[in-house]
Amino acid sequence: MLNASHMSNMAALNFGSQRMRNSLALCFGDPNATAAVAAQYRTRQFQEVAKQLPLATFSTFMIVIASLLVALRTDRHVALVAACGLVLTSLATIHLITWRRHRRPKEAQAQKTVSPSTAVWLSANLGIGAFLYGVITLCMFDALTESERVILTGTVAAVIAIGAWMFSALPLVGLLWSFLFCAVVGVGLISFFWQDYGVLAALLALYAFFLISGVLMTSRRFVESLIAETEISRQREIVGLLLRDFEENANDWLWETDSMGRLCHASVHLVEAAGSKQPLLGRNFVDVLGSLIPVSNQAQVRLLARLELLLDQRKPFRAILVEIRIHDQQRWWSLTGKPQFDSAARFTGWRGVGSDVTTAHLHDLEMTQLARFDPLTGLANRHQFHQQLAAYFPADGPALPCSLFLLDLDNFKTVNDSLGHTAGDELLREVAQRLRAAAGGRGLVARLGGDEFAWLIPGNLPREAIEESHRYLRKVLSQAWQYQDYSIAVHGSIGVSFAPADARAAADLMRSCDMALYAAKAAGRDALCYFDPAMEVQASQKLGLLGDMRKSLEAGDFRVYYQPQIDMGNGTLAGFEALVRWQHPKRGLVPPAEFIALAEDSGLIVPLGAWVLAQACHDAATWPPTLRVAVNVSAVQIERADMYATTLAALQRSGLPTQRLELELTESSLMRDADAAQSLLRALRAKGVRIALDDFGTGYSSLSYLRSFPMDKLKIDRSFVSILDEAGSDGSAAAIVQTIVQLARTLHLETTAEGVETEAQLEALSQLGCTYGQGYLLAHPMAADQVIPFIERWTGEQVAPLSRLTAPSPLDEAALRQASQEAQPSQSQRLVLHTGWSPLI
Ligand code: C2E
Ligand code: CA
Ligand code: CA
């Protein structure tokens, strides 16, 4: 039975014999070599043996002569010795010819390989030689005296050993030689001299064993050295190939100098790259570079001096970027170099690589430019601005004094909307250029995005200097800008804040300046405002209000109030305008003036407006069928929501006939995206919904808009109505109202006068031919449950409220959520305090 130890012993034995086999195979050649390499090895082995042949031939002649002399002297075995001698000398002659044939110039030898049969032939030759040597030895042994035999034994042992060593490069030869020689002599000794020389025969056997082992060992070493040599030359070849490939194909070039810094190798690419016809070899490397750098480029001249110092100090360098000019072209080279030393550690020169990195470098430059500058205007961008701003607020010390101007164009949107984006871009470029000129290199002018610019000025500027700068800026900016056939006035609102007075950190300075800018915008066109700490309070109040509004939307704290609209011709009730009110849980009733703008800026107007529309339709459905309801629609709703679908859904849910709904839009909301607005109005009117143009006369009224937009009514703004009966009014207000009414009539539109507060106004309006009137004189906006009693009072008739068709439409939660997300105050969505009048009921 086999146990584990048996098994491991057998495995060890197996392993041992495998190793032995491998090692034996290695004596004859590399077992892993390809046929070509094996042939090369065989040739080298053959040549190694062939090299010894002249000496062997010479020895053969000497031995043959000596043994012939001995045979003749003793008159023993003369014929046999002569015969062996003859064959041996013939073989020796053949060997000499063989040697001569293989003693060719190295290159020729390298090409011609020795076939296995040639190797076997040489082995056989030398084997026969060994056999005959053995026979001659035995003859001599027999002929010589006792004492002479001792000398013979020593000599023969030496001859066998020398031969074995000489022929061991080709193991077959070495083995045949040692084995046959020893075997013949051994067999002879045993056969003829057993009695006296049996011990010698045994010793000979031992000697043969050692010789054979020696031959195998030597031949294995020889093969190993051949393998090592092949590997080295293969690696050398690969390196050579790689270098050649590198030099031929890459954009790179190699350079090499002697210890004096003179170029002793310059690859074709260097010559090409240098663009010089002058031979480069022998010229100083730094001089060559120097000749390519214009003297005016001081930075590069300094860089070259640094490079020269490095070369002098024999310090290696990497990727030094040199800017050069070749054929009037700017190029960049990246240089790497390493000092070279010989085996005795003596400095021999430099070796290195150069690359033309122009494309990559230009790309890098472009990326940096893009990363730091605004591509449209060429001014510093937001990133660079913030970087420079941050430098005024060191982490480990007090803020450095600086002044910050933030400028926002007042009419940019109008230009962009009405003349197109190309005009908008052109205007931004123009403003950038004017700002740059106004700054005159003082501080940093940057474009922060959109139509917002910043000017950061270092140092403590007195107010007078700031005001002077503002005056100058205004002057520069206000010059009319000529674009195609248009002449456009450029105005900007400016916010100013100072460090360290207004802020201790970069972000605070931005914030304070932003607040000053909002205030400037709210103050009207072309204004400049300094930051005031009170602005901060207002801003935080606004933020709080926004949070409250979101909660109130969910809690249902909004109400819709209704203000009657009266027909001026017969005094009948025409309908009501729906006006939203906010029942704030803590602040009580908040008027729209305080939250509509905020809702618009934050996007909350979308769910809020949809809810008002649904609620108004729902309430109006309970009124007598002759009464209409007018609902205000914000520009943001038109922009961000599908107003068509929202309106139809509100009508459908409430069951209100479409003809009883009127949407009030402002001019500005139609101008933002005129095409979209136009198609929306067309679609709604096709369904029967009426359209009124709200606050008419306050916007950029354009006759072409009025004609192209489908609508039913103009609402004359309260500002015209309120001055109708003002003492000292020269009648211009009346003229304006009359013009509007006439214009409306020409366009087949009705008119509603807003904000009628006095009898005189009412009288004047009805004389001017206004269709409807609305105002506190007639009625204040009222809660929904006051509407039916009001109708009854006004008409003097009892009104039976119509039953509700459906439940009020709940607030669309998804829309609310989306609007809440959009409601995060952002750079572009400014929370500007609404500064309109705010009449409370
Ligand atoms: P508006 O569309 O011009 O609405 C008329 C405003 O004039 C209402 O102010 C109304 O209360 C007020 N008013 C009416 N008669 C008189 C008067 O005789 N004298 C004076 N001084 N004021 C009068 P309210 O309700 O404060 O609304 C202000 C603005 O808020 C509205 O102006 C409208 O632009 C906006 N708004 C109100 N409700 C909504 C809404 O549901 N959606 C949208 N998008 N905007 C709304
Ligand atoms: Ca309105
Ligand atoms: Ca209005």
PDB file of N, CA and C and ligand atoms in Angstrom, residues 577 632 664 694-696 715-718 754 837, ligand 3:
ATOM      1  N   GLU A 577     -63.716  91.269 -11.097  1.00  0.00           N
ATOM      2  CA  GLU A 577     -62.320  90.870 -11.297  1.00  0.00           C
ATOM      3  C   GLU A 577     -61.878  90.105 -10.053  1.00  0.00           C
ATOM      4  N   ASN A 632     -56.539  87.525 -13.247  1.00  0.00           N
ATOM      5  CA  ASN A 632     -55.204  88.030 -13.618  1.00  0.00           C
ATOM      6  C   ASN A 632     -54.255  86.858 -13.886  1.00  0.00           C
ATOM      7  N   GLU A 664     -56.835  88.458 -17.754  1.00  0.00           N
ATOM      8  CA  GLU A 664     -56.163  89.763 -17.814  1.00  0.00           C
ATOM      9  C   GLU A 664     -54.662  89.548 -17.882  1.00  0.00           C
ATOM     10  N   ASP A 694     -54.196  94.259 -19.474  1.00  0.00           N
ATOM     11  CA  ASP A 694     -54.221  94.949 -18.176  1.00  0.00           C
ATOM     12  C   ASP A 694     -53.224  96.111 -18.158  1.00  0.00           C
ATOM     13  N   ASP A 695     -53.457  97.062 -17.280  1.00  0.00           N
ATOM     14  CA  ASP A 695     -52.537  98.191 -17.033  1.00  0.00           C
ATOM     15  C   ASP A 695     -52.137  98.874 -18.332  1.00  0.00           C
ATOM     16  N   PHE A 696     -53.060  99.003 -19.244  1.00  0.00           N
ATOM     17  CA  PHE A 696     -52.692  99.542 -20.543  1.00  0.00           C
ATOM     18  C   PHE A 696     -52.184 100.977 -20.399  1.00  0.00           C
ATOM     19  N   LYS A 715     -57.597  97.558 -20.487  1.00  0.00           N
ATOM     20  CA  LYS A 715     -57.890  98.105 -19.159  1.00  0.00           C
ATOM     21  C   LYS A 715     -57.015  99.334 -18.964  1.00  0.00           C
ATOM     22  N   ILE A 716     -57.669 100.506 -18.912  1.00  0.00           N
ATOM     23  CA  ILE A 716     -56.916 101.763 -18.799  1.00  0.00           C
ATOM     24  C   ILE A 716     -56.354 101.858 -17.385  1.00  0.00           C
ATOM     25  N   ASP A 717     -55.049 102.056 -17.294  1.00  0.00           N
ATOM     26  CA  ASP A 717     -54.385 102.005 -15.994  1.00  0.00           C
ATOM     27  C   ASP A 717     -54.901 103.088 -15.054  1.00  0.00           C
ATOM     28  N   ARG A 718     -54.901 102.729 -13.766  1.00  0.00           N
ATOM     29  CA  ARG A 718     -55.403 103.620 -12.706  1.00  0.00           C
ATOM     30  C   ARG A 718     -54.698 104.980 -12.695  1.00  0.00           C
ATOM     31  N   GLU A 754     -59.765 101.502 -14.701  1.00  0.00           N
ATOM     32  CA  GLU A 754     -59.468 100.955 -13.366  1.00  0.00           C
ATOM     33  C   GLU A 754     -59.355 102.083 -12.357  1.00  0.00           C
ATOM     34  N   TRP A 837     -48.242 100.725  -5.194  1.00  0.00           N
ATOM     35  CA  TRP A 837     -49.188 101.127  -4.139  1.00  0.00           C
ATOM     36  C   TRP A 837     -49.906  99.907  -3.619  1.00  0.00           C
TER      37      TRP A 837
HETATM   38 CA    CA B   3     -54.642  96.702 -13.602  1.00  0.00          CA
END
